[in-house]
Coordinates of C-alpha atoms in Angstrom, one line a residue:
M153 CA -50.9 -79.9 39.5
T154 CA -50.0 -76.4 40.5
G155 CA -46.9 -74.3 40.3
F156 CA -46.1 -75.3 43.9
D157 CA -45.5 -78.9 42.7
Y158 CA -42.5 -77.9 40.6
A159 CA -39.0 -77.2 41.9
I160 CA -37.6 -73.7 41.3
R161 CA -33.8 -73.5 41.3
T162 CA -30.9 -71.4 40.2
A163 CA -29.5 -72.4 36.8
T164 CA -26.1 -73.8 35.9
I165 CA -24.0 -73.1 32.8
Q166 CA -25.0 -76.6 31.6
D167 CA -28.7 -75.4 31.4
F168 CA -27.9 -72.7 28.8
T169 CA -29.2 -74.6 25.8
A170 CA -32.4 -75.7 27.6
V171 CA -33.0 -72.2 28.9
I172 CA -32.7 -70.7 25.5
N173 CA -34.8 -73.4 23.9
R174 CA -37.6 -72.8 26.4
F175 CA -37.7 -69.1 25.7
T176 CA -37.5 -69.3 21.9
T177 CA -40.1 -72.0 21.8
A178 CA -42.5 -69.8 23.9
M179 CA -41.8 -66.8 21.7
M180 CA -42.2 -68.9 18.5
V181 CA -38.9 -67.7 17.1
S182 CA -35.8 -69.6 15.8
D183 CA -32.9 -70.3 18.1
N184 CA -30.0 -68.4 16.5
T185 CA -27.8 -68.0 19.6
T186 CA -24.1 -67.7 19.3
E187 CA -21.1 -68.6 21.4
L188 CA -21.0 -65.0 22.6
D189 CA -24.6 -65.4 23.9
R190 CA -23.3 -68.3 26.0
E191 CA -20.5 -66.2 27.3
L192 CA -23.0 -63.5 28.4
F193 CA -25.3 -66.0 30.1
E194 CA -25.4 -65.4 33.9
P195 CA -26.6 -68.8 35.4
D196 CA -26.5 -67.4 38.9
R197 CA -29.1 -64.8 37.9
T198 CA -31.3 -67.3 36.0
L199 CA -34.1 -69.2 37.6
V200 CA -35.7 -72.4 36.2
A201 CA -38.7 -74.5 37.0
E202 CA -38.4 -78.2 36.5
D203 CA -40.8 -81.0 35.9
A204 CA -39.3 -84.6 35.9
G205 CA -35.9 -83.2 35.0
S206 CA -37.2 -80.9 32.2
I207 CA -37.1 -77.2 32.3
V208 CA -40.6 -75.8 32.0
G209 CA -40.2 -72.2 33.2
V210 CA -37.3 -69.7 33.0
A211 CA -36.4 -66.1 33.9
Q212 CA -33.0 -64.5 33.4
A213 CA -31.5 -61.3 34.6
F214 CA -28.4 -59.5 33.4
T215 CA -26.1 -57.3 35.5
R216 CA -26.1 -53.8 33.8
T217 CA -26.4 -50.2 34.6
L218 CA -29.3 -47.8 33.9
S219 CA -29.4 -44.0 33.7
V220 CA -31.9 -42.5 36.2
P221 CA -32.5 -38.8 36.8
G222 CA -29.2 -37.3 37.8
T223 CA -27.0 -40.4 37.9
V224 CA -26.3 -43.9 36.6
S225 CA -27.3 -46.9 38.8
P226 CA -27.0 -50.7 38.8
A227 CA -30.2 -52.3 37.6
A228 CA -31.3 -55.8 37.1
H229 CA -32.1 -56.3 33.4
V230 CA -34.8 -59.0 33.3
T231 CA -35.2 -61.0 30.1
G232 CA -35.9 -64.5 28.7
V233 CA -39.1 -65.0 30.8
A234 CA -41.2 -68.0 29.6
V235 CA -43.3 -71.0 30.6
A236 CA -43.9 -74.1 28.6
A237 CA -47.2 -74.1 26.8
T238 CA -48.0 -77.4 28.6
H239 CA -47.5 -75.8 32.0
R240 CA -49.4 -72.5 31.7
R241 CA -51.9 -71.2 34.2
M242 CA -50.3 -73.3 37.0
G243 CA -48.6 -70.5 39.0
I244 CA -45.1 -71.3 37.8
L245 CA -44.5 -67.8 36.4
S246 CA -45.7 -66.2 39.6
R247 CA -43.3 -68.2 41.7
I248 CA -40.4 -67.5 39.5
M249 CA -41.0 -63.8 39.3
R250 CA -41.6 -63.4 43.0
R251 CA -38.5 -65.3 43.9
Q252 CA -36.5 -63.3 41.4
L253 CA -37.7 -60.0 42.9
A254 CA -36.8 -61.3 46.4
E255 CA -33.2 -62.1 45.2
V256 CA -32.5 -59.0 43.1
P257 CA -29.7 -57.0 44.8
E258 CA -30.1 -53.8 42.8
P259 CA -32.6 -51.0 43.8
V260 CA -34.6 -51.4 40.6
A261 CA -35.3 -54.1 37.9
V262 CA -36.3 -53.4 34.3
L263 CA -37.6 -55.4 31.4
W264 CA -39.4 -55.2 28.0
A265 CA -42.8 -56.7 28.2
S266 CA -44.2 -58.9 25.5
Q267 CA -47.5 -58.9 27.3
P268 CA -47.9 -55.9 29.6
G269 CA -50.6 -57.3 31.7
I270 CA -48.3 -60.1 32.9
Y271 CA -45.8 -57.9 34.6
E272 CA -48.2 -55.4 36.2
R273 CA -49.1 -58.2 38.6
F274 CA -45.6 -58.0 40.0
G275 CA -45.4 -54.3 40.5
Y276 CA -43.8 -53.4 37.1
Q277 CA -45.0 -50.3 35.3
A278 CA -44.2 -48.8 31.9
S279 CA -41.7 -46.1 32.9
V280 CA -40.4 -45.3 29.4
Y281 CA -42.5 -44.8 26.3
G282 CA -40.9 -44.7 22.9
H283 CA -41.7 -43.5 19.4
R284 CA -41.3 -45.5 16.2
F285 CA -41.0 -43.5 13.0
E286 CA -42.4 -44.9 9.7
A287 CA -41.4 -41.9 7.6
K288 CA -42.3 -41.2 4.0
L289 CA -39.1 -39.6 2.8
A290 CA -40.5 -37.8 -0.1
E291 CA -42.8 -35.8 2.2
I292 CA -40.4 -35.0 5.0
R293 CA -39.2 -31.6 3.7
L294 CA -35.9 -31.8 5.6
T295 CA -34.6 -28.4 6.9
K296 CA -31.0 -28.8 5.8
A297 CA -28.2 -27.2 7.8
P298 CA -24.5 -26.9 7.0
V299 CA -22.5 -29.9 8.3
E300 CA -19.5 -28.6 10.2
G301 CA -17.7 -32.0 10.6
R302 CA -17.8 -35.0 8.4
L303 CA -19.5 -38.4 8.2
C304 CA -17.3 -41.6 8.1
E305 CA -17.8 -45.3 7.8
L306 CA -16.6 -47.2 10.9
S307 CA -15.2 -50.7 11.1
V308 CA -16.4 -53.0 13.8
E309 CA -13.0 -52.5 15.5
Q310 CA -13.2 -48.7 15.4
A311 CA -16.8 -48.9 16.7
A312 CA -15.9 -51.1 19.6
S313 CA -13.2 -48.6 20.6
E314 CA -14.8 -45.3 20.0
L315 CA -18.6 -45.7 20.6
P316 CA -18.7 -46.6 24.3
P317 CA -17.9 -43.1 25.5
I318 CA -20.7 -41.7 23.4
L319 CA -23.2 -44.1 24.9
K320 CA -22.0 -43.2 28.4
R321 CA -22.5 -39.5 27.5
L322 CA -26.1 -40.3 26.6
Q323 CA -26.6 -42.0 29.9
L324 CA -25.6 -38.7 31.6
D325 CA -28.0 -36.8 29.4
R326 CA -31.1 -39.0 29.5
P327 CA -32.7 -41.4 31.9
G328 CA -33.7 -44.9 30.8
V329 CA -30.5 -45.8 28.9
S330 CA -28.9 -49.1 29.6
G331 CA -25.1 -49.3 29.9
R332 CA -23.0 -51.9 28.0
S333 CA -19.9 -53.8 29.0
D334 CA -17.2 -54.6 26.4
Q335 CA -18.8 -58.0 25.9
L336 CA -22.2 -56.4 25.4
W337 CA -20.7 -54.0 22.8
K338 CA -19.2 -57.0 21.0
Q339 CA -22.7 -58.6 20.9
R340 CA -24.3 -55.4 19.7
L341 CA -21.9 -54.9 16.9
A342 CA -22.0 -58.5 15.7
D343 CA -24.0 -59.0 12.5
P344 CA -24.1 -62.7 11.6
P345 CA -25.9 -63.3 8.3
E346 CA -28.5 -65.7 9.9
R347 CA -29.8 -62.7 12.0
R348 CA -30.3 -60.3 9.0
D349 CA -33.6 -61.8 7.8
G350 CA -32.7 -61.0 4.2
R351 CA -31.7 -57.4 4.9
M352 CA -28.3 -55.9 3.9
P353 CA -25.4 -55.9 6.3
R354 CA -25.5 -53.3 9.1
Q355 CA -23.9 -50.0 8.2
L356 CA -21.8 -48.2 10.9
I357 CA -21.6 -44.5 10.3
G358 CA -19.9 -42.0 12.6
Y359 CA -19.8 -38.2 12.8
R360 CA -16.5 -36.5 13.5
S361 CA -16.1 -32.9 14.5
P362 CA -13.8 -30.5 12.6
E363 CA -11.2 -31.5 15.2
G364 CA -11.6 -35.2 14.4
D365 CA -13.4 -36.2 17.6
L366 CA -16.2 -38.8 17.1
E367 CA -19.4 -37.2 18.5
G368 CA -22.1 -39.5 17.3
Y369 CA -23.0 -42.6 15.4
V370 CA -25.9 -44.4 13.6
F371 CA -26.5 -48.1 12.8
W372 CA -28.7 -48.6 9.8
R373 CA -29.4 -51.2 7.1
G374 CA -31.5 -51.2 4.0
T375 CA -34.4 -53.5 3.0
R376 CA -35.9 -54.0 -0.4
Q377 CA -39.7 -53.4 -0.3
R378 CA -40.9 -56.2 -2.6
G379 CA -44.4 -55.8 -3.8
S380 CA -44.8 -52.1 -2.6
D381 CA -46.6 -49.6 -4.7
D382 CA -43.5 -47.5 -5.4
G383 CA -40.9 -50.3 -5.4
G384 CA -38.6 -48.3 -3.1
N385 CA -36.3 -49.4 -0.4
T386 CA -36.5 -48.8 3.3
V387 CA -33.8 -47.4 5.6
E388 CA -34.0 -49.1 9.0
V389 CA -32.3 -47.1 11.7
E390 CA -31.4 -49.5 14.5
E391 CA -29.6 -47.0 16.8
L392 CA -28.7 -43.3 16.6
V393 CA -26.8 -41.6 19.4
A394 CA -25.3 -38.2 19.3
A395 CA -23.3 -36.3 21.9
T396 CA -23.6 -32.9 20.2
G397 CA -26.2 -31.0 18.2
S398 CA -24.0 -31.0 15.1
A399 CA -23.7 -34.7 15.2
Y400 CA -27.4 -35.1 15.7
R401 CA -28.3 -33.0 12.7
A402 CA -25.7 -34.6 10.5
L403 CA -26.7 -38.1 11.3
W404 CA -30.4 -37.6 10.9
Q405 CA -29.8 -35.6 7.7
H406 CA -27.8 -38.6 6.4
V407 CA -30.5 -41.2 7.0
L408 CA -33.4 -39.0 5.9
T409 CA -31.9 -38.3 2.5
M410 CA -30.7 -41.7 1.5
D411 CA -30.7 -42.3 -2.3
L412 CA -32.9 -45.1 -3.7
A413 CA -35.0 -45.1 -0.5
T414 CA -38.6 -44.1 -0.1
R415 CA -39.2 -45.0 3.6
L416 CA -37.4 -44.8 6.9
V417 CA -38.2 -46.9 9.9
S418 CA -36.7 -46.0 13.2
W419 CA -37.3 -47.5 16.6
H420 CA -36.3 -46.2 20.1
A421 CA -36.9 -42.5 19.6
A422 CA -37.7 -40.5 22.7
V423 CA -41.2 -39.0 23.0
D424 CA -39.5 -35.6 22.9
E425 CA -37.2 -36.5 20.0
P426 CA -35.6 -33.3 18.6
V427 CA -35.7 -34.6 15.0
R428 CA -39.2 -33.1 14.7
Q429 CA -37.4 -29.7 14.6
L430 CA -35.4 -30.7 11.6
V431 CA -38.3 -31.5 9.2
G432 CA -40.8 -29.2 7.6
N433 CA -43.6 -31.8 7.8
P434 CA -43.5 -33.7 11.1
R435 CA -46.6 -35.7 10.2
A436 CA -44.6 -37.4 7.5
L437 CA -42.5 -39.0 10.3
G438 CA -45.4 -41.4 10.9
V439 CA -45.0 -41.4 14.6
R440 CA -46.3 -44.5 16.5
S441 CA -46.1 -44.6 20.3
Y442 CA -45.4 -47.8 22.3
D443 CA -44.5 -48.8 25.8
A444 CA -40.8 -49.4 26.0
L445 CA -39.0 -50.0 29.3
W446 CA -40.9 -51.4 32.3
L447 CA -39.5 -50.7 35.7
R448 CA -40.0 -52.2 39.2
I449 CA -38.6 -50.6 42.3
V450 CA -37.1 -53.3 44.4
D451 CA -35.7 -51.3 47.3
V452 CA -37.8 -48.1 47.8
A453 CA -35.4 -46.3 50.1
A454 CA -32.3 -47.0 48.0
A455 CA -34.0 -46.3 44.7
L456 CA -35.4 -42.9 45.8
A457 CA -32.2 -41.9 47.5
Q458 CA -30.0 -42.6 44.4
R459 CA -31.9 -40.5 41.9
R460 CA -32.1 -36.7 41.8
Y461 CA -35.1 -34.4 41.7
A462 CA -36.2 -31.5 39.4
C463 CA -36.9 -29.3 42.4
A464 CA -36.6 -29.3 46.2
V465 CA -38.9 -31.9 47.8
D466 CA -39.6 -32.9 51.4
V467 CA -42.5 -35.3 51.7
V468 CA -43.6 -38.4 53.7
L469 CA -44.7 -41.3 51.4
E470 CA -46.7 -44.2 52.7
V471 CA -45.9 -47.1 50.3
S472 CA -47.6 -50.5 49.9
D473 CA -46.0 -53.5 48.2
D474 CA -47.8 -56.8 48.0
I475 CA -44.7 -58.8 47.1
L476 CA -41.7 -57.3 49.0
P477 CA -42.8 -56.6 52.6
A478 CA -39.7 -54.5 53.4
N479 CA -41.2 -51.8 51.2
N480 CA -44.4 -51.5 53.3
R481 CA -43.2 -48.5 55.1
R482 CA -43.5 -44.7 55.5
F483 CA -40.5 -42.9 54.0
R484 CA -39.4 -39.4 54.3
L485 CA -38.0 -38.3 51.0
T486 CA -35.9 -35.1 50.8
G487 CA -34.0 -34.1 47.7
D488 CA -33.1 -31.7 45.0
R489 CA -30.9 -31.5 41.8
S490 CA -27.7 -32.4 43.8
T491 CA -28.6 -34.6 46.7
A492 CA -31.3 -36.9 48.1
S493 CA -32.2 -38.9 51.1
C494 CA -35.0 -41.5 51.8
V495 CA -35.4 -43.0 55.2
E496 CA -38.1 -44.8 57.2
T497 CA -40.2 -42.5 59.4
G498 CA -43.2 -42.7 61.7
D499 CA -44.5 -39.3 60.7
E500 CA -48.0 -38.9 59.2
P501 CA -48.0 -39.4 55.4
D502 CA -48.4 -36.7 52.8
L503 CA -49.2 -39.2 50.0
S504 CA -50.2 -42.9 50.0
L505 CA -49.5 -45.0 46.9
S506 CA -48.2 -48.4 45.9
V507 CA -44.7 -49.3 44.7
A508 CA -46.2 -49.6 41.2
E509 CA -47.0 -45.9 40.9
L510 CA -43.6 -45.0 42.2
S511 CA -42.1 -47.3 39.6
G512 CA -44.1 -45.7 36.8
V513 CA -42.8 -42.2 37.5
Y514 CA -39.3 -43.2 38.7
L515 CA -37.5 -42.2 35.4
G516 CA -39.3 -38.9 35.1
G517 CA -41.4 -39.7 32.0
R518 CA -44.8 -40.1 33.7
R519 CA -46.6 -38.0 36.3
L520 CA -48.1 -39.0 39.6
T521 CA -51.2 -36.9 38.7
E522 CA -51.9 -39.5 36.0
Y523 CA -52.3 -42.1 38.7
A524 CA -54.1 -39.8 41.2
A525 CA -56.8 -39.0 38.6
V526 CA -57.9 -42.7 38.8
G527 CA -57.6 -43.0 42.5
R528 CA -54.2 -44.8 42.7
V529 CA -52.5 -42.0 44.6
H530 CA -54.1 -40.4 47.7
E531 CA -53.1 -37.0 49.0
H532 CA -53.3 -36.3 52.7
R533 CA -51.6 -32.9 52.8
E534 CA -52.8 -30.3 50.4
G535 CA -50.2 -29.4 47.8
A536 CA -48.2 -32.6 48.3
L537 CA -49.3 -34.2 45.1
A538 CA -48.2 -31.2 43.0
E539 CA -44.9 -31.0 44.9
V540 CA -43.9 -34.6 44.4
T541 CA -45.2 -34.7 40.8
T542 CA -43.0 -31.8 39.9
A543 CA -40.0 -33.1 41.8
M544 CA -40.2 -36.6 40.2
G545 CA -40.2 -35.1 36.7
W546 CA -37.1 -34.4 34.6
P547 CA -36.2 -31.8 31.9
V548 CA -35.9 -34.5 29.2
A549 CA -38.0 -37.6 28.6
P550 CA -36.4 -41.0 29.3
R551 CA -35.3 -43.1 26.4
S552 CA -34.5 -46.8 26.0
I553 CA -32.4 -47.5 22.9
E554 CA -32.5 -51.3 22.8
V555 CA -34.6 -54.4 23.4
F556 CA -32.6 -56.8 25.6

């Protein structure tokens, strides 16, 4: 049998348990979902493949926002993609992913890829790279600075009330950051014991300015390193967001100088993370790079018109898209730091490329010249490649702070 022999349909709320079971089984992880997860489930944005009444393939999407250069935009947050082990290599995933893209109403879709090669077939590209720190605290040589404000412990209720504006500020400062509704904040702050994997409860720490305003926060928890050479503990930084330089310095100084700890592990740092400027031995941070957020432009004209550009640009792009025919067009893109327009045109192209290359550079963290060097972007007007490469960049690297 092939993937065309199985029905693909939109899920219902009654499918929640089966959808989660299909995904967790495929990922080989335990199902520790909660009632809040059920409340966040969007059945009308979930596709399932059925075989004799059993769900054998799934793909979900959540309705969220994403910061892009110069603004914040709606973006489909794709997650929970899986096919039963008994139904692999039958084309089910291709049918689900293609239908999902055809139905996405937002200009872009994003996901975290468990296997990158899978999603490249559907036009996705790694648009955000992240850094993981595995720091040796004794070797960091922190450059300490006076703390003007004060650190404070936050209750879950305080965090739910005071942290959302700080995240929104980060969205304005950096591309790649996903927004959170009140329900998503409730999920993020939940810390049920069954999800701790033997670690201590999550610590919620905030930084208040001398005037008492909350300007940053960090989520961290400790882990006992059993069997390690030095017997020390590890500080796991789950999320650190700061709206001011003072908050940023104070929060990093806090987690890098924790008593009874020898290591720090931190995910979701930007590739240009300023913490390197706070330590005397950056090598001790133990930086490891990874592909973070994958992005797919769904509507070329809308996506390019909604973001802003590092410098003035006026160019005709000839775009190809094997999955969404509406994107197979020539577009005139004009824009700068304050406005942008992207409309279909019959003019001769300055550059030719596929939607995948545009998706890779969309958030400003990658360069078109990277793709041009291997023949994936073709220049028809001299200077056009340099012009668009510069315009598509952004002063700061994109950052994704959570796996969804």
